[in-house]
Short mmCIF file of C-alpha atoms in Angstrom, two decimals:
data_model
loop_
_atom_site.label_atom_id
_atom_site.label_comp_id
_atom_site.label_asym_id
_atom_site.label_seq_id
_atom_site.Cartn_x
_atom_site.Cartn_y
_atom_site.Cartn_z
CA MET A 1129 -83.41 -14.47 -44.67
CA THR A 1130 -82.95 -10.70 -44.90
CA SER A 1131 -85.31 -8.20 -43.66
CA ARG A 1132 -86.48 -4.97 -45.08
CA SER A 1133 -85.18 -2.36 -42.74
CA THR A 1134 -81.00 -4.39 -43.51
CA VAL A 1135 -81.62 -3.37 -47.15
CA LEU A 1136 -81.60 0.43 -45.35
CA SER A 1137 -78.01 -0.11 -43.98
CA SER A 1138 -76.61 -2.06 -46.95
CA THR A 1139 -77.24 0.08 -49.82
CA PRO A 1140 -74.67 2.21 -49.29
CA THR A 1141 -72.97 0.74 -52.46
CA ASN A 1142 -74.54 3.85 -53.75
CA THR A 1143 -75.85 7.07 -52.63
CA PRO A 1144 -79.32 6.79 -51.07
CA THR A 1145 -82.25 8.04 -52.56
CA VAL A 1146 -85.01 9.55 -50.67
CA ARG A 1147 -87.47 7.46 -53.02
CA LEU A 1148 -85.20 4.46 -51.88
CA VAL A 1149 -85.36 5.58 -48.29
CA GLN A 1150 -89.33 6.05 -47.93
CA TYR A 1151 -90.29 2.70 -49.52
CA ILE A 1152 -88.66 0.87 -47.41
CA THR A 1153 -89.56 2.62 -44.60
CA ALA A 1154 -92.94 3.05 -45.38
CA ARG A 1155 -93.45 -0.73 -45.41
CA GLU A 1156 -92.23 -1.18 -41.71
CA ASN A 1157 -94.30 -1.78 -38.53
CA PRO A 1158 -92.64 0.85 -35.65
CA SER A 1159 -94.85 -1.30 -33.13
CA GLU A 1160 -92.70 -4.59 -34.33
CA MET A 1161 -90.01 -3.04 -34.24
CA ASN A 1162 -86.66 -3.15 -31.78
CA VAL A 1163 -86.35 0.47 -30.47
CA PHE A 1164 -82.80 0.05 -30.31
CA TYR A 1165 -82.70 -1.34 -33.34
CA ARG A 1166 -84.69 0.87 -34.98
CA ARG A 1167 -82.41 3.86 -33.79
CA TRP A 1168 -78.90 2.03 -34.89
CA LEU A 1169 -80.69 1.64 -38.31
CA PHE A 1170 -81.08 5.49 -38.23
CA ASN A 1171 -77.63 6.23 -36.97
CA ALA A 1172 -76.44 4.32 -40.07
CA ALA A 1173 -78.55 5.31 -42.43
CA THR A 1174 -78.08 9.27 -41.61
CA GLU A 1175 -74.19 7.89 -41.10
CA MET A 1176 -74.23 7.22 -45.31
CA ALA A 1177 -75.92 10.03 -46.37
CA ALA A 1178 -73.75 12.18 -44.64
CA ALA A 1179 -71.16 10.53 -45.97
CA ASN A 1180 -72.22 10.70 -49.26
CA GLY A 1181 -73.26 14.63 -49.53
CA ASP A 1182 -76.85 13.14 -50.14
CA LEU A 1183 -78.17 16.16 -48.19
CA GLU A 1184 -81.60 15.47 -49.91
CA SER A 1185 -81.87 11.69 -47.65
CA LEU A 1186 -80.45 13.20 -44.16
CA GLN A 1187 -82.95 15.92 -44.22
CA TRP A 1188 -85.61 13.47 -44.33
CA LEU A 1189 -84.26 11.02 -42.38
CA MET A 1190 -83.78 13.46 -39.33
CA GLU A 1191 -87.42 15.66 -39.88
CA SER A 1192 -89.73 12.97 -40.91
CA TYR A 1193 -88.23 9.42 -40.81
CA LEU A 1194 -86.75 9.98 -36.98
CA PRO A 1195 -86.89 13.47 -35.90
CA ASP A 1196 -86.13 13.21 -32.27
CA ALA A 1197 -83.43 11.11 -32.71
CA PHE A 1198 -79.16 11.90 -31.87
CA LEU A 1199 -76.88 11.63 -34.37
CA THR A 1200 -73.77 8.87 -33.73
CA LYS A 1201 -71.83 9.54 -36.80
CA ALA A 1202 -73.07 11.63 -38.81
CA VAL A 1203 -71.02 14.55 -38.19
CA SER A 1204 -68.31 13.66 -38.11
CA ALA A 1205 -68.83 11.71 -41.49
CA ALA A 1206 -69.48 14.03 -43.33
CA ALA A 1207 -66.02 15.89 -42.11
CA ALA A 1208 -64.26 13.16 -42.62
CA ASN A 1209 -65.46 13.20 -46.59
CA GLY A 1210 -64.94 16.18 -46.81
CA HIS A 1211 -68.60 17.86 -46.85
CA LEU A 1212 -68.98 20.68 -45.34
CA GLY A 1213 -71.90 21.64 -46.85
CA ILE A 1214 -73.78 18.88 -44.76
CA LEU A 1215 -71.63 20.75 -42.01
CA LEU A 1216 -73.84 23.98 -42.67
CA TRP A 1217 -76.49 22.94 -42.60
CA LEU A 1218 -76.26 20.47 -40.01
CA PHE A 1219 -75.22 22.51 -37.62
CA GLU A 1220 -77.24 24.91 -38.70
CA LYS A 1221 -80.45 23.35 -38.76
CA HIS A 1222 -79.74 20.38 -36.60
CA ARG A 1223 -77.13 21.26 -34.30
CA ASP A 1224 -77.84 20.39 -30.69
CA ARG A 1225 -78.92 17.08 -32.44
CA GLY A 1226 -75.02 15.23 -33.26
CA TYR A 1227 -71.77 15.18 -31.57
CA TRP A 1228 -69.21 18.40 -31.97
CA GLY A 1229 -66.74 17.85 -29.30
CA TYR A 1230 -63.68 18.86 -31.99
CA THR A 1231 -63.20 14.48 -33.01
CA GLU A 1232 -64.49 15.30 -36.14
CA MET A 1233 -61.31 17.25 -37.14
CA CYS A 1234 -59.82 14.23 -36.41
CA GLY A 1235 -61.34 12.41 -39.89
CA SER A 1236 -61.01 15.55 -41.96
CA LEU A 1237 -57.35 16.28 -40.94
CA THR A 1238 -56.35 12.88 -41.96
CA HIS A 1239 -58.30 12.80 -44.80
CA GLY A 1240 -56.82 16.51 -45.77
CA HIS A 1241 -59.62 18.19 -45.98
CA SER A 1242 -60.86 22.19 -46.10
CA ASP A 1243 -62.64 21.96 -43.19
CA VAL A 1244 -60.91 21.97 -41.06
CA GLU A 1245 -61.06 25.55 -40.62
CA TRP A 1246 -64.42 25.64 -40.54
CA LEU A 1247 -64.40 23.23 -37.54
CA ARG A 1248 -61.99 24.14 -35.51
CA GLU A 1249 -63.88 27.93 -35.80
CA HIS A 1250 -67.58 26.05 -34.73
CA ALA A 1251 -66.84 22.45 -32.77
CA ILE A 1252 -67.55 22.56 -28.97
CA SER A 1253 -63.97 22.47 -27.21
CA ARG A 1254 -63.86 19.49 -25.42
CA ALA A 1255 -60.31 18.47 -23.03
CA GLU A 1256 -61.17 14.64 -23.55
CA CYS A 1257 -61.07 15.05 -27.59
CA MET A 1258 -58.25 17.90 -28.09
CA VAL A 1259 -55.07 14.82 -27.88
CA ARG A 1260 -56.67 13.29 -30.79
CA VAL A 1261 -57.04 16.10 -32.79
CA MET A 1262 -53.55 16.03 -32.04
CA ASP A 1263 -52.39 13.22 -32.95
CA ALA A 1264 -54.62 13.84 -36.06
CA ALA A 1265 -52.56 16.97 -37.05
CA ALA A 1266 -49.21 15.95 -36.05
CA GLY A 1267 -49.64 12.72 -38.31
CA SER A 1268 -51.51 14.91 -40.93
CA GLY A 1269 -48.86 17.23 -41.13
CA TYR A 1270 -50.66 20.46 -40.36
CA VAL A 1271 -49.10 22.41 -38.33
CA SER A 1272 -51.25 25.00 -37.62
CA VAL A 1273 -53.30 22.54 -35.90
CA VAL A 1274 -50.45 21.94 -33.86
CA LYS A 1275 -49.69 25.51 -32.99
CA TRP A 1276 -52.44 26.29 -32.45
CA LEU A 1277 -53.87 22.90 -30.06
CA HIS A 1278 -50.48 23.71 -27.82
CA GLU A 1279 -50.55 27.55 -27.69
CA GLU A 1280 -54.39 27.96 -26.96
CA TYR A 1281 -55.01 24.52 -25.08
CA ASN A 1282 -51.92 23.47 -23.46
CA VAL A 1283 -52.24 19.74 -25.41
CA SER A 1284 -49.55 17.24 -24.45
CA MET A 1285 -47.69 15.97 -27.51
CA ARG A 1286 -46.23 12.98 -25.62
CA SER A 1287 -48.53 10.23 -28.33
CA ALA A 1288 -48.33 13.67 -30.78
CA ILE A 1289 -43.96 13.26 -31.75
CA SER A 1290 -44.97 9.83 -32.57
CA ASN A 1291 -47.34 9.77 -34.66
CA ALA A 1292 -45.46 12.66 -36.48
CA MET A 1293 -42.25 10.79 -37.03
CA ASP A 1294 -44.30 7.61 -38.29
CA ASN A 1295 -45.72 9.31 -40.90
CA GLN A 1296 -42.83 11.79 -41.87
CA GLN A 1297 -44.01 15.15 -40.94
CA TRP A 1298 -39.73 15.89 -40.09
CA GLU A 1299 -40.91 20.09 -39.81
CA ILE A 1300 -44.05 19.10 -37.53
CA SER A 1301 -41.73 16.31 -35.79
CA GLN A 1302 -38.85 18.63 -35.68
CA TRP A 1303 -41.15 22.15 -34.26
CA ILE A 1304 -42.66 19.26 -31.54
CA LEU A 1305 -39.34 18.72 -29.98
CA GLU A 1306 -38.16 22.15 -29.60
CA HIS A 1307 -41.28 23.11 -28.18
CA ARG A 1308 -41.15 19.89 -25.23
CA GLU A 1309 -42.32 19.15 -21.58
CA LEU A 1310 -39.80 16.41 -21.78
CA VAL A 1311 -36.55 15.31 -22.51
CA MET A 1312 -37.81 12.26 -25.47
CA LEU A 1313 -34.36 10.47 -25.01
CA TRP A 1314 -36.10 7.24 -26.57
CA ILE A 1315 -36.48 8.53 -29.80
CA SER A 1316 -34.33 7.04 -32.39
CA TRP A 1317 -33.15 8.07 -35.37
CA ASP A 1318 -33.87 5.00 -37.21
CA LEU A 1319 -36.36 5.64 -39.44
CA PRO A 1320 -35.38 9.86 -40.67
CA ALA A 1321 -31.83 7.97 -41.58
CA LYS A 1322 -34.15 5.36 -43.64
CA GLU A 1323 -35.85 8.05 -45.11
CA GLY A 1324 -33.36 10.37 -45.33
CA ALA A 1325 -34.35 12.62 -43.58
CA LEU A 1326 -30.64 15.23 -43.23
CA GLY A 1327 -31.51 17.70 -41.65
CA PHE A 1328 -33.85 15.53 -38.97
CA LEU A 1329 -31.07 14.18 -37.85
CA LYS A 1330 -28.08 17.10 -38.12
CA PHE A 1331 -31.25 18.67 -35.18
CA LEU A 1332 -31.21 15.20 -33.60
CA TYR A 1333 -27.88 15.27 -32.86
CA SER A 1334 -27.27 19.01 -32.30
CA TYR A 1335 -29.50 18.79 -29.50
CA SER A 1336 -28.80 15.71 -28.39
CA ILE A 1337 -31.76 14.26 -28.81
CA GLY A 1338 -32.70 10.49 -29.06
CA ARG A 1339 -29.84 7.96 -30.01
CA PRO A 1340 -28.27 6.40 -32.52
CA GLY A 1341 -30.49 2.46 -33.23
CA TYR A 1342 -29.01 -0.95 -35.22
CA PHE A 1343 -30.62 0.62 -38.52
CA PHE A 1344 -28.79 4.26 -37.93
CA VAL A 1345 -25.25 2.24 -36.88
CA THR A 1346 -25.20 -0.22 -39.42
CA LEU A 1347 -26.09 2.00 -42.39
CA CYS A 1348 -23.16 4.62 -41.43
CA VAL A 1349 -20.60 1.11 -41.13
CA LYS A 1350 -21.82 0.55 -44.19
CA GLN A 1351 -21.73 4.39 -45.67
CA LEU A 1352 -17.62 4.26 -44.31
CA ARG A 1353 -17.01 1.03 -46.40
CA MET A 1354 -18.09 2.56 -48.79
CA ALA A 1355 -16.08 5.60 -48.63
CA ILE A 1356 -13.18 3.43 -47.56
CA SER A 1357 -13.87 1.18 -50.94
CA MET A 1358 -13.98 4.79 -53.04
CA SER A 1359 -10.61 6.09 -51.66
CA LEU A 1360 -8.78 3.25 -51.82
CA ASN A 1361 -10.01 2.06 -55.59
CA VAL A 1362 -8.88 6.34 -56.18
CA PHE A 1363 -5.42 5.61 -54.40
CA MET A 1364 -5.29 2.68 -56.86
CA ARG A 1365 -6.27 3.92 -60.27
CA MET A 1366 -3.19 6.75 -59.23
CA ASP A 1367 -1.17 4.18 -58.20
CA VAL A 1368 -1.54 1.85 -61.58
CA LYS A 1369 -0.85 5.74 -63.71
CA ALA A 1370 1.99 6.61 -61.57
CA ALA A 1371 3.17 3.29 -62.85
CA MET A 1372 2.59 3.53 -66.46
CA ILE A 1373 4.28 7.05 -66.38
CA PRO A 1374 7.81 7.04 -67.79
CA GLN A 1375 11.01 6.28 -65.56
#
C-alpha cells in the first residue's frame, strides 16, 4: 500500500504546491515515522522543489516542515536546472544548510546555464571538488572556466582532456595540450579524424602529440585510393581526347 509520505516524494511530474505538501504532512505522525526516513523524504521533496524552481514550496519545507534539517541535493538541483532565484534565496537565507563546494557548478556547466558565473563568485572552493568541475567545464566547452581553474587553483587537467575530446571541444582540447604538464602520447588521432577536426589534427601533428590510430590510417588509405582513382580517371579522359584528335 502506498503511504502518504511516499506520495510526497513521487509527485515530481508536476511542481508540488504548498497546499499539497501541507495536506500530506498534516496527516503524518512524526513520532511513528523513522527519523532517517523523514529526513530522506525532506531531501527528496526539497530537491524536487529546487529543480522545478518552486520557491514557495521550498520555503515552507525548510522553514516549517523541518526547519533544522540539512539539504543534501537542493543546491545542486537548482544549479543544474538554471534557477538562479532559488540559489540566491538559499545562499542569503540558509547558506549554512546546504553544500556550496563548487560541485554544484557541474550540473550548471553541463546544461549551459548562466548561473555558472554566480556560483564561481559565491561558492566555497574545495580542493577535492575541483577536478570534477574541471572535467565538467572541459566537456561543456567553457574555456574561461577551464583557464580559471588551471590558473587560480592549478587543477589537474589529465582527465579533462579526455572529456573535452569525447565531446568534440577542440578549442579546449588544444588549450589543455598547450598547457599540459605531461606529454600525452596516448592521444589517438581517430576521433578528430572522424569529426573532421582538421585544425586540431594539424596541431597534434605539429607538436608530435599522440599517434594515428586504426581509423585514421584506414581513412588516409581510403583518401589516397580516391585521389589515385581520380587522377587515373583524369589521365584516361585526357588519353581518350588525345586519341580523338585527327592526326
